[in-house]
Amino acid sequence: MQKTVHIIGAGISGLSAAVRLADANYRVHVHEATQQAGGRCRSYFDAATNLTIDNGNHLLLSGNRHAVAYARSIGTEAGLVGPKRAQFPFVDLTTGQRWQLDLGDGRLPFWLFDEARRVPDTGLMDYLALTPLVWAAQSKLVGDAIPCKGTLYERLVQPLLLAALNVDPPEGSAGLAGAVVRETLLAGGQACRPLIARDGLSAVLVEPAIRLLQDKGANIQFGHELRQFGMSANSVGELKFGDGAVAIAPDDAVVMAVPPRAAASLLPGLKTPSRFRAIVNAHFRFDPPTDMPPILGVVGGLVEWLFAFPQRLSVTVSNADRLVDMPREELAQAIWRDICKAGGVRGELPPWQIVRERRATFEATPEQNALRPGAITNWKNLFLAGDWTDTGLPATIEGSVRSGNRAADLVLAMRQA
Ligand SMILES: Cc1cc2nc3c(=O)[nH]c(=O)nc-3n(C[C@H](O)[C@H](O)[C@H](O)COP(=O)(O)OP(=O)(O)OC[C@H]3O[C@@H](n4cnc5c(N)ncnc54)[C@H](O)[C@@H]3O)c2cc1C
């Protein structure tokens, strides 16, 4: 008989669990509180720029193998585009110096031994000083594991770890940073090719999943917020929504894939991360010059990464709590000044939009990392997913997909038990 699973939340975690279980012939019900799937990874039409934009520029690396496999499973791997080699052009706005980090395309980090491919003015010893990060304990700070100053730090380690952890690197979890370094820099250029959903996050990572689920007979309800669980003995017996309750049989399963604050209020007593950091993205309607790279790393400015899309220049600023209350126009002007310098473009401020995601990610500090629960709960048919669960990675699409897969695997194991 076909088994039933209810997925609460249609972000990437919930969708990846749903796709895996639909593939395993489950009758899938997805309940999403808002009117749109994708959660923190979504696109929408923006009237100010007259363009469809993403809530944030999301960068994947080719070593994010679960995220890439998820895209493959919904038929959109080809929508994740990037250069053939792991090359990262950078500019330093304080000195005007430009360079390209060339991690090559191999399985081993041979680039470390080639001065021309390393960060300028760095030597092999600088890189060897990073080794304590590779297997650092979860409880350790990045700042206690490696030197957080000097040329290599400023030009590579800081931009990489800031993007990955969304906190100032010295205060970040060395355990999480180590996982990122192991799966990217240490895995050679082959794992570091940047990948972008150039046609938009929703078009590549969200809508095709919804279509696939619907084609497989899944029932997807938007505007359907779970308000409360009804527990019976050691399992979930009922899901209570604003428009009524749904009975859950003991061998039906539930995957809760909502953000930590919602999870903690639905499951009182659940330990979750409680502190978050913002990410600010700014989008400008502007045709990028033809020689502008798709992704440019920027150091020494407000902007950290500059992305060139058709008709649009877009920037990301991580760990951005300090910018959340800054007047929008002032912020747009400041960012545009950085873009002009970094991208070598000129002109008055074009149509723009600023997107401030206040709780973009949980704070990737050792203290908050220790609050992440696993996927198993005290209720035998209820499993957790989400980038904030204990994935071993910071809050990323890769972590989200891993968490969704893990929850789905536990649902499948329940069937076999
Ligand atoms: C601006 C920004 C930039 C980012 N950049 C990157 C990047 O470059 N690379 C990268 O890998 N990651 C990046 N991330 C992180 C990535 O977006 C997240 O890790 C991922 O989207 C989290 O997915 P999720 O499904 O775990 O959670 P969410 O996306 O938060 O999904 C949870 C869903 O649950 C729904 N929900 C909540 N409560 C209920 C309820 N009671 N009932 C029903 N539904 C409910 C929500 O509406 C939401 O749709 C970025 C995030 C942001 C915000």
Short mmCIF file of C-alpha atoms and ligand atoms in Angstrom, two decimals:
data_model
loop_
_atom_site.label_atom_id
_atom_site.label_comp_id
_atom_site.label_asym_id
_atom_site.label_seq_id
_atom_site.Cartn_x
_atom_site.Cartn_y
_atom_site.Cartn_z
CA MET A 1 0.00 0.00 0.00
CA GLN A 2 1.18 3.53 -0.77
CA LYS A 3 2.55 5.26 2.32
CA THR A 4 1.85 8.89 3.15
CA VAL A 5 4.25 11.63 4.20
CA HIS A 6 3.48 15.23 5.13
CA ILE A 7 6.23 17.76 4.54
CA ILE A 8 5.91 21.02 6.47
CA GLY A 9 7.72 23.85 4.68
CA ALA A 10 8.59 24.10 0.97
CA GLY A 11 12.11 25.52 1.22
CA ILE A 12 15.00 23.58 -0.31
CA SER A 13 15.12 21.19 2.68
CA GLY A 14 11.43 20.32 2.43
CA LEU A 15 11.51 20.07 -1.36
CA SER A 16 14.52 17.77 -1.41
CA ALA A 17 12.83 15.45 1.11
CA ALA A 18 9.59 15.60 -0.89
CA VAL A 19 11.31 14.77 -4.21
CA ARG A 20 13.17 11.82 -2.72
CA LEU A 21 10.01 10.41 -1.15
CA ALA A 22 7.86 10.97 -4.24
CA ASP A 23 10.52 9.05 -6.18
CA ALA A 24 10.12 6.24 -3.62
CA ASN A 25 6.40 6.16 -4.43
CA TYR A 26 5.14 7.93 -1.31
CA ARG A 27 1.92 9.90 -1.40
CA VAL A 28 3.41 13.33 -0.63
CA HIS A 29 1.57 16.28 0.92
CA VAL A 30 3.49 19.56 1.14
CA HIS A 31 2.18 22.31 3.44
CA GLU A 32 3.75 25.73 2.91
CA ALA A 33 2.79 28.72 5.05
CA THR A 34 3.40 31.37 2.38
CA GLN A 35 2.04 31.65 -1.16
CA GLN A 36 5.38 30.66 -2.71
CA ALA A 37 7.82 27.78 -2.47
CA GLY A 38 11.57 28.27 -2.03
CA GLY A 39 11.75 29.92 1.41
CA ARG A 40 15.06 31.76 1.68
CA CYS A 41 16.02 30.68 -1.84
CA ARG A 42 13.47 32.18 -4.21
CA SER A 43 12.89 34.61 -7.09
CA TYR A 44 10.21 37.22 -7.57
CA PHE A 45 9.26 40.03 -9.91
CA ASP A 46 10.56 43.38 -8.67
CA ALA A 47 8.77 46.48 -9.91
CA ALA A 48 11.62 48.89 -9.01
CA THR A 49 14.04 47.26 -11.46
CA ASN A 50 11.33 45.75 -13.68
CA LEU A 51 13.21 42.43 -13.46
CA THR A 52 12.75 39.05 -11.88
CA ILE A 53 15.35 38.94 -9.12
CA ASP A 54 16.45 36.47 -6.47
CA ASN A 55 16.09 37.27 -2.79
CA GLY A 56 19.84 36.74 -2.63
CA ASN A 57 22.67 35.76 -4.93
CA HIS A 58 23.28 32.13 -4.16
CA LEU A 59 26.65 30.68 -5.02
CA LEU A 60 27.14 26.93 -5.18
CA LEU A 61 30.42 25.14 -5.76
CA SER A 62 30.78 22.04 -7.90
CA GLY A 63 31.80 20.16 -4.73
CA ASN A 64 28.30 20.73 -3.30
CA ARG A 65 27.47 17.29 -4.56
CA HIS A 66 24.11 16.83 -2.84
CA ALA A 67 22.86 20.17 -4.14
CA VAL A 68 24.02 19.30 -7.66
CA ALA A 69 22.42 15.84 -7.38
CA TYR A 70 19.17 17.47 -6.24
CA ALA A 71 19.22 19.71 -9.33
CA ARG A 72 19.88 16.60 -11.44
CA SER A 73 16.94 14.80 -9.83
CA ILE A 74 14.58 17.60 -10.86
CA GLY A 75 16.12 17.85 -14.35
CA THR A 76 17.88 21.20 -13.96
CA GLU A 77 21.56 20.41 -13.42
CA ALA A 78 22.31 22.24 -16.68
CA GLY A 79 20.73 25.36 -15.15
CA LEU A 80 23.63 25.60 -12.69
CA VAL A 81 26.21 27.34 -14.81
CA GLY A 82 29.79 28.41 -14.26
CA PRO A 83 33.25 28.48 -15.79
CA LYS A 84 34.99 25.21 -16.75
CA ARG A 85 37.88 25.91 -14.40
CA ALA A 86 37.74 27.06 -10.80
CA GLN A 87 38.99 30.58 -11.45
CA PHE A 88 38.08 33.46 -9.18
CA PRO A 89 38.97 36.98 -10.27
CA PHE A 90 39.42 39.41 -7.38
CA VAL A 91 39.92 43.14 -6.99
CA ASP A 92 41.18 45.07 -3.97
CA LEU A 93 39.36 48.41 -3.84
CA THR A 94 41.91 49.99 -1.53
CA THR A 95 44.91 49.38 -3.83
CA GLY A 96 43.22 48.77 -7.19
CA GLN A 97 45.19 45.50 -7.49
CA ARG A 98 43.51 42.74 -9.49
CA TRP A 99 44.37 39.04 -9.50
CA GLN A 100 42.92 35.69 -10.33
CA LEU A 101 42.95 32.71 -8.03
CA ASP A 102 43.21 29.67 -10.30
CA LEU A 103 42.36 26.43 -8.53
CA GLY A 104 42.53 24.48 -11.80
CA ASP A 105 40.37 21.47 -12.56
CA GLY A 106 42.10 18.59 -10.76
CA ARG A 107 41.18 16.47 -7.77
CA LEU A 108 44.18 17.58 -5.70
CA PRO A 109 45.11 21.13 -4.67
CA PHE A 110 48.20 21.37 -6.93
CA TRP A 111 47.56 25.11 -7.33
CA LEU A 112 49.11 25.57 -3.91
CA PHE A 113 52.53 24.78 -5.39
CA ASP A 114 52.26 27.18 -8.32
CA GLU A 115 53.06 30.79 -7.44
CA ALA A 116 51.25 32.09 -10.51
CA ARG A 117 47.97 30.47 -9.44
CA ARG A 118 48.11 31.37 -5.75
CA VAL A 119 46.99 34.61 -4.19
CA PRO A 120 49.67 37.23 -5.05
CA ASP A 121 52.28 37.90 -2.35
CA THR A 122 51.59 34.63 -0.53
CA GLY A 123 53.86 31.62 -0.04
CA LEU A 124 53.28 27.92 0.58
CA MET A 125 53.93 28.37 4.31
CA ASP A 126 50.98 30.75 4.57
CA TYR A 127 48.72 27.96 3.30
CA LEU A 128 50.28 25.35 5.57
CA ALA A 129 49.39 27.58 8.53
CA LEU A 130 45.74 26.87 7.69
CA THR A 131 46.00 23.11 8.31
CA PRO A 132 44.78 23.28 11.95
CA LEU A 133 41.42 24.31 10.52
CA VAL A 134 41.05 21.13 8.55
CA TRP A 135 40.21 18.87 11.49
CA ALA A 136 39.42 21.49 14.13
CA ALA A 137 37.02 20.60 16.95
CA GLN A 138 33.45 21.91 16.73
CA SER A 139 33.94 23.88 19.94
CA LYS A 140 36.92 25.85 18.64
CA LEU A 141 36.88 29.35 17.17
CA VAL A 142 38.38 30.01 13.74
CA GLY A 143 40.38 32.80 15.40
CA ASP A 144 41.95 30.27 17.81
CA ALA A 145 42.77 27.79 15.05
CA ILE A 146 44.46 29.90 12.37
CA PRO A 147 46.06 33.32 11.98
CA CYS A 148 43.29 35.78 11.05
CA LYS A 149 45.54 38.47 9.62
CA GLY A 150 47.98 38.92 6.78
CA THR A 151 47.72 38.85 3.00
CA LEU A 152 46.37 35.32 2.58
CA TYR A 153 43.73 35.93 5.22
CA GLU A 154 42.59 39.22 3.74
CA ARG A 155 42.55 38.06 0.14
CA LEU A 156 41.25 34.51 0.40
CA VAL A 157 40.44 33.11 3.82
CA GLN A 158 38.35 36.05 4.98
CA PRO A 159 36.21 36.30 1.79
CA LEU A 160 35.72 32.52 1.62
CA LEU A 161 34.83 32.00 5.29
CA LEU A 162 32.72 35.14 5.52
CA ALA A 163 30.63 33.90 2.58
CA ALA A 164 30.38 30.39 3.99
CA LEU A 165 29.75 31.18 7.68
CA ASN A 166 28.03 34.59 7.45
CA VAL A 167 29.90 35.75 10.56
CA ASP A 168 33.20 37.57 10.95
CA PRO A 169 35.53 34.56 10.49
CA PRO A 170 37.53 34.80 13.78
CA GLU A 171 34.29 34.39 15.79
CA GLY A 172 33.07 31.52 13.58
CA SER A 173 33.05 27.81 14.33
CA ALA A 174 36.35 26.25 13.27
CA GLY A 175 34.56 22.90 12.92
CA LEU A 176 32.15 24.31 10.33
CA ALA A 177 34.91 26.24 8.58
CA GLY A 178 37.01 23.05 8.46
CA ALA A 179 34.15 21.16 6.79
CA VAL A 180 33.94 23.87 4.12
CA VAL A 181 37.70 23.82 3.51
CA ARG A 182 37.80 19.99 3.31
CA GLU A 183 34.97 19.84 0.79
CA THR A 184 36.19 22.74 -1.38
CA LEU A 185 39.74 24.11 -1.28
CA LEU A 186 41.31 20.78 -0.26
CA ALA A 187 39.28 18.81 -2.78
CA GLY A 188 41.02 20.59 -5.66
CA GLY A 189 39.67 22.78 -8.43
CA GLN A 190 37.23 20.11 -9.50
CA ALA A 191 35.21 20.76 -6.34
CA CYS A 192 35.51 24.55 -6.47
CA ARG A 193 33.97 25.57 -9.78
CA PRO A 194 31.47 28.31 -9.00
CA LEU A 195 27.90 27.50 -10.06
CA ILE A 196 25.04 29.96 -10.34
CA ALA A 197 21.37 29.49 -11.15
CA ARG A 198 21.64 32.07 -13.92
CA ASP A 199 17.97 31.86 -14.91
CA GLY A 200 16.93 32.45 -11.30
CA LEU A 201 16.72 30.41 -8.12
CA SER A 202 13.05 29.58 -8.53
CA ALA A 203 13.38 28.59 -12.19
CA VAL A 204 16.29 26.26 -11.46
CA LEU A 205 15.86 24.95 -7.91
CA VAL A 206 12.22 25.40 -6.93
CA GLU A 207 9.57 25.43 -9.67
CA PRO A 208 10.82 22.28 -11.46
CA ALA A 209 10.64 20.43 -8.12
CA ILE A 210 7.05 21.58 -7.63
CA ARG A 211 6.14 20.48 -11.17
CA LEU A 212 7.82 17.11 -10.70
CA LEU A 213 5.99 16.57 -7.42
CA GLN A 214 2.65 17.52 -8.96
CA ASP A 215 3.30 15.18 -11.91
CA LYS A 216 3.82 12.39 -9.39
CA GLY A 217 0.48 13.17 -7.76
CA ALA A 218 1.74 15.17 -4.75
CA ASN A 219 -0.66 17.53 -3.08
CA ILE A 220 0.97 20.96 -2.51
CA GLN A 221 -0.88 23.53 -0.47
CA PHE A 222 0.25 27.13 -0.20
CA GLY A 223 -1.01 29.48 2.51
CA HIS A 224 -1.22 26.36 4.69
CA GLU A 225 0.65 27.09 7.88
CA LEU A 226 0.99 24.34 10.45
CA ARG A 227 -0.23 25.83 13.75
CA GLN A 228 0.19 22.88 16.09
CA PHE A 229 1.01 19.21 16.31
CA GLY A 230 -1.43 16.86 18.01
CA MET A 231 0.68 14.15 19.67
CA SER A 232 -0.61 10.71 20.55
CA ALA A 233 1.62 8.49 22.71
CA ASN A 234 5.00 8.51 20.96
CA SER A 235 3.94 9.72 17.53
CA VAL A 236 2.31 12.62 15.73
CA GLY A 237 -1.43 11.94 15.51
CA GLU A 238 -2.70 15.16 14.02
CA LEU A 239 -1.56 18.25 12.13
CA LYS A 240 -3.56 21.36 13.00
CA PHE A 241 -3.87 24.07 10.36
CA GLY A 242 -5.97 27.25 10.37
CA ASP A 243 -8.62 25.54 8.24
CA GLY A 244 -8.85 22.27 10.16
CA ALA A 245 -6.88 19.23 11.26
CA VAL A 246 -5.39 16.32 9.32
CA ALA A 247 -5.24 12.91 11.04
CA ILE A 248 -1.89 11.14 10.85
CA ALA A 249 -1.81 7.33 11.05
CA PRO A 250 1.07 5.89 13.12
CA ASP A 251 2.87 4.65 10.01
CA ASP A 252 2.38 7.93 8.14
CA ALA A 253 5.40 10.19 8.45
CA VAL A 254 5.92 13.91 8.97
CA VAL A 255 9.01 15.91 8.00
CA MET A 256 9.18 19.33 9.64
CA ALA A 257 11.35 21.54 7.39
CA VAL A 258 10.62 25.00 8.80
CA PRO A 259 13.12 27.60 10.09
CA PRO A 260 14.36 27.27 13.70
CA ARG A 261 12.06 29.83 15.31
CA ALA A 262 8.97 28.21 13.81
CA ALA A 263 10.29 24.76 14.73
CA ALA A 264 10.87 25.79 18.36
CA SER A 265 7.35 27.15 18.70
CA LEU A 266 5.78 24.05 17.11
CA LEU A 267 7.82 21.66 19.25
CA PRO A 268 8.23 23.27 22.68
CA GLY A 269 11.45 22.10 24.32
CA LEU A 270 13.26 21.59 21.01
CA LYS A 271 16.79 22.98 21.17
CA THR A 272 17.52 25.17 18.12
CA PRO A 273 19.94 27.93 17.17
CA SER A 274 18.53 31.19 18.49
CA ARG A 275 20.81 33.83 16.99
CA PHE A 276 20.90 34.82 13.34
CA ARG A 277 22.80 37.07 10.95
CA ALA A 278 21.61 39.20 8.06
CA ILE A 279 22.66 39.15 4.42
CA VAL A 280 22.11 42.20 2.22
CA ASN A 281 21.78 41.93 -1.53
CA ALA A 282 21.53 44.86 -3.90
CA HIS A 283 20.37 44.58 -7.50
CA PHE A 284 20.92 47.23 -10.18
CA ARG A 285 19.29 47.27 -13.60
CA PHE A 286 22.41 47.70 -15.73
CA ASP A 287 23.84 45.85 -18.74
CA PRO A 288 27.18 44.43 -17.58
CA PRO A 289 30.18 45.20 -19.80
CA THR A 290 30.94 42.18 -22.00
CA ASP A 291 34.32 41.61 -20.35
CA MET A 292 32.94 41.58 -16.81
CA PRO A 293 33.38 38.15 -15.14
CA PRO A 294 30.18 36.46 -13.92
CA ILE A 295 31.52 36.58 -10.33
CA LEU A 296 34.09 39.03 -9.01
CA GLY A 297 35.46 38.84 -5.48
CA VAL A 298 35.87 42.29 -3.95
CA VAL A 299 38.05 43.06 -0.94
CA GLY A 300 38.58 46.38 0.83
CA GLY A 301 35.05 47.69 0.22
CA LEU A 302 31.48 47.34 1.38
CA VAL A 303 30.69 44.92 -1.42
CA GLU A 304 32.06 41.39 -1.14
CA TRP A 305 30.93 39.66 -4.33
CA LEU A 306 29.78 41.27 -7.58
CA PHE A 307 27.64 39.13 -9.89
CA ALA A 308 26.97 39.99 -13.55
CA PHE A 309 23.64 38.73 -14.88
CA PRO A 310 21.92 39.65 -18.14
CA GLN A 311 20.58 43.23 -17.61
CA ARG A 312 21.60 43.23 -13.96
CA LEU A 313 24.52 43.78 -11.60
CA SER A 314 24.03 42.31 -8.20
CA VAL A 315 26.05 42.28 -5.00
CA THR A 316 26.16 40.37 -1.75
CA VAL A 317 27.19 41.67 1.66
CA SER A 318 27.32 39.00 4.36
CA ASN A 319 27.29 39.38 8.14
CA ALA A 320 25.31 42.51 7.39
CA ASP A 321 23.46 43.32 10.63
CA ARG A 322 25.22 46.71 10.61
CA LEU A 323 23.45 47.59 7.33
CA VAL A 324 19.95 46.51 8.23
CA ASP A 325 18.86 49.92 9.53
CA MET A 326 20.88 52.09 7.13
CA PRO A 327 18.66 54.28 4.90
CA ARG A 328 18.03 52.36 1.69
CA GLU A 329 18.98 55.13 -0.76
CA GLU A 330 22.25 55.79 1.10
CA LEU A 331 23.08 52.11 1.03
CA ALA A 332 22.27 51.83 -2.69
CA GLN A 333 24.54 54.82 -3.43
CA ALA A 334 27.42 53.41 -1.37
CA ILE A 335 27.14 50.02 -3.06
CA TRP A 336 26.91 51.59 -6.52
CA ARG A 337 30.15 53.51 -5.85
CA ASP A 338 31.88 50.20 -5.02
CA ILE A 339 30.44 48.58 -8.15
CA CYS A 340 31.75 51.40 -10.35
CA LYS A 341 35.25 50.94 -8.95
CA ALA A 342 35.22 47.15 -8.93
CA GLY A 343 33.50 46.63 -12.27
CA GLY A 344 35.02 49.57 -14.10
CA VAL A 345 31.59 50.97 -14.95
CA ARG A 346 30.28 54.53 -14.82
CA GLY A 347 26.97 56.27 -14.62
CA GLU A 348 24.28 57.62 -12.35
CA LEU A 349 22.59 55.25 -9.94
CA PRO A 350 20.43 52.97 -12.15
CA PRO A 351 17.09 51.49 -10.98
CA TRP A 352 17.89 49.43 -7.91
CA GLN A 353 16.48 47.19 -5.24
CA ILE A 354 17.90 46.30 -1.83
CA VAL A 355 16.88 43.00 -0.23
CA ARG A 356 17.74 42.67 3.44
CA GLU A 357 17.22 39.19 4.84
CA ARG A 358 17.49 39.81 8.56
CA ARG A 359 17.60 36.17 9.59
CA ALA A 360 19.41 34.85 6.54
CA THR A 361 21.33 32.17 8.43
CA PHE A 362 21.86 30.99 11.98
CA GLU A 363 25.00 32.42 13.57
CA ALA A 364 27.76 29.94 12.68
CA THR A 365 29.55 30.27 16.01
CA PRO A 366 30.57 27.26 18.16
CA GLU A 367 27.90 28.22 20.69
CA GLN A 368 25.04 28.27 18.18
CA ASN A 369 26.37 25.26 16.29
CA ALA A 370 26.08 23.26 19.52
CA LEU A 371 22.33 23.96 19.58
CA ARG A 372 21.58 22.17 16.30
CA PRO A 373 19.43 19.05 16.71
CA GLY A 374 19.66 15.93 14.58
CA ALA A 375 16.83 14.75 12.34
CA ILE A 376 15.37 12.24 14.82
CA THR A 377 12.83 13.46 17.39
CA ASN A 378 11.11 11.93 20.41
CA TRP A 379 8.18 11.08 18.12
CA LYS A 380 8.76 8.04 15.98
CA ASN A 381 7.05 9.36 12.83
CA LEU A 382 8.40 12.94 13.02
CA PHE A 383 11.73 13.97 11.50
CA LEU A 384 13.46 17.33 11.22
CA ALA A 385 15.07 18.95 8.21
CA GLY A 386 16.49 22.41 7.66
CA ASP A 387 19.83 24.11 7.09
CA TRP A 388 19.94 24.73 10.85
CA THR A 389 19.74 21.06 11.83
CA ASP A 390 22.98 19.23 12.57
CA THR A 391 24.30 18.80 9.03
CA GLY A 392 27.95 19.48 9.88
CA LEU A 393 27.86 22.40 7.44
CA PRO A 394 26.98 26.06 7.78
CA ALA A 395 23.52 27.23 6.60
CA THR A 396 23.78 26.53 2.88
CA ILE A 397 21.83 24.94 0.07
CA GLU A 398 24.16 21.95 0.31
CA GLY A 399 23.33 21.56 4.00
CA SER A 400 19.61 21.99 3.28
CA VAL A 401 19.60 19.25 0.67
CA ARG A 402 21.60 16.93 2.93
CA SER A 403 19.12 17.52 5.73
CA GLY A 404 16.15 16.84 3.45
CA ASN A 405 17.76 13.66 2.14
CA ARG A 406 18.55 12.49 5.66
CA ALA A 407 14.97 13.06 6.84
CA ALA A 408 13.66 11.23 3.75
CA ASP A 409 16.01 8.31 4.41
CA LEU A 410 14.71 8.07 7.98
CA VAL A 411 11.14 8.01 6.66
CA LEU A 412 12.13 5.19 4.29
CA ALA A 413 13.82 3.32 7.14
CA MET A 414 10.57 3.62 9.14
CA ARG A 415 8.77 1.73 6.38
CA GLN A 416 11.29 -1.07 6.49
CA ALA A 417 11.25 -1.32 10.30
C1 LIG B 1 20.25 36.35 1.16
C2 LIG B 1 20.71 34.93 1.28
C3 LIG B 1 21.83 34.51 0.58
C4 LIG B 1 22.26 33.19 0.67
N1 LIG B 1 23.32 32.79 -0.06
C5 LIG B 1 23.65 31.49 -0.12
C6 LIG B 1 24.67 31.03 -0.99
O1 LIG B 1 25.31 31.82 -1.69
N2 LIG B 1 24.92 29.70 -1.05
C7 LIG B 1 24.24 28.80 -0.28
O2 LIG B 1 24.49 27.60 -0.40
N3 LIG B 1 23.27 29.20 0.59
C8 LIG B 1 22.96 30.52 0.68
N4 LIG B 1 21.97 30.94 1.53
C9 LIG B 1 21.36 29.96 2.45
C10 LIG B 1 20.20 29.18 1.80
O3 LIG B 1 19.31 30.06 1.18
C11 LIG B 1 19.49 28.42 2.90
O4 LIG B 1 20.40 27.58 3.55
C12 LIG B 1 18.33 27.55 2.38
O5 LIG B 1 17.54 28.22 1.46
C13 LIG B 1 17.48 27.10 3.59
O6 LIG B 1 16.46 26.25 3.16
P1 LIG B 1 15.50 25.56 4.21
O7 LIG B 1 14.51 24.76 3.43
O8 LIG B 1 16.30 24.84 5.24
O9 LIG B 1 14.76 26.75 4.99
P2 LIG B 1 13.77 27.87 4.44
O10 LIG B 1 14.21 28.32 3.09
O11 LIG B 1 13.68 28.89 5.51
O12 LIG B 1 12.37 27.13 4.25
C14 LIG B 1 11.44 26.93 5.29
C15 LIG B 1 10.03 27.01 4.72
O13 LIG B 1 9.11 26.69 5.77
C16 LIG B 1 7.99 27.56 5.65
N5 LIG B 1 7.30 27.58 6.95
C17 LIG B 1 7.67 28.22 8.08
N6 LIG B 1 6.79 27.95 9.08
C18 LIG B 1 5.86 27.12 8.56
C19 LIG B 1 4.69 26.49 9.09
N7 LIG B 1 4.33 26.63 10.39
N8 LIG B 1 3.93 25.71 8.27
C20 LIG B 1 4.27 25.55 6.96
N9 LIG B 1 5.37 26.13 6.41
C21 LIG B 1 6.16 26.89 7.20
C22 LIG B 1 8.61 28.88 5.24
O14 LIG B 1 7.66 29.76 4.68
C23 LIG B 1 9.66 28.42 4.23
O15 LIG B 1 9.15 28.34 2.91
C24 LIG B 1 21.55 32.27 1.49
C25 LIG B 1 20.44 32.70 2.21
C26 LIG B 1 20.01 34.00 2.10
C27 LIG B 1 18.80 34.43 2.86
#
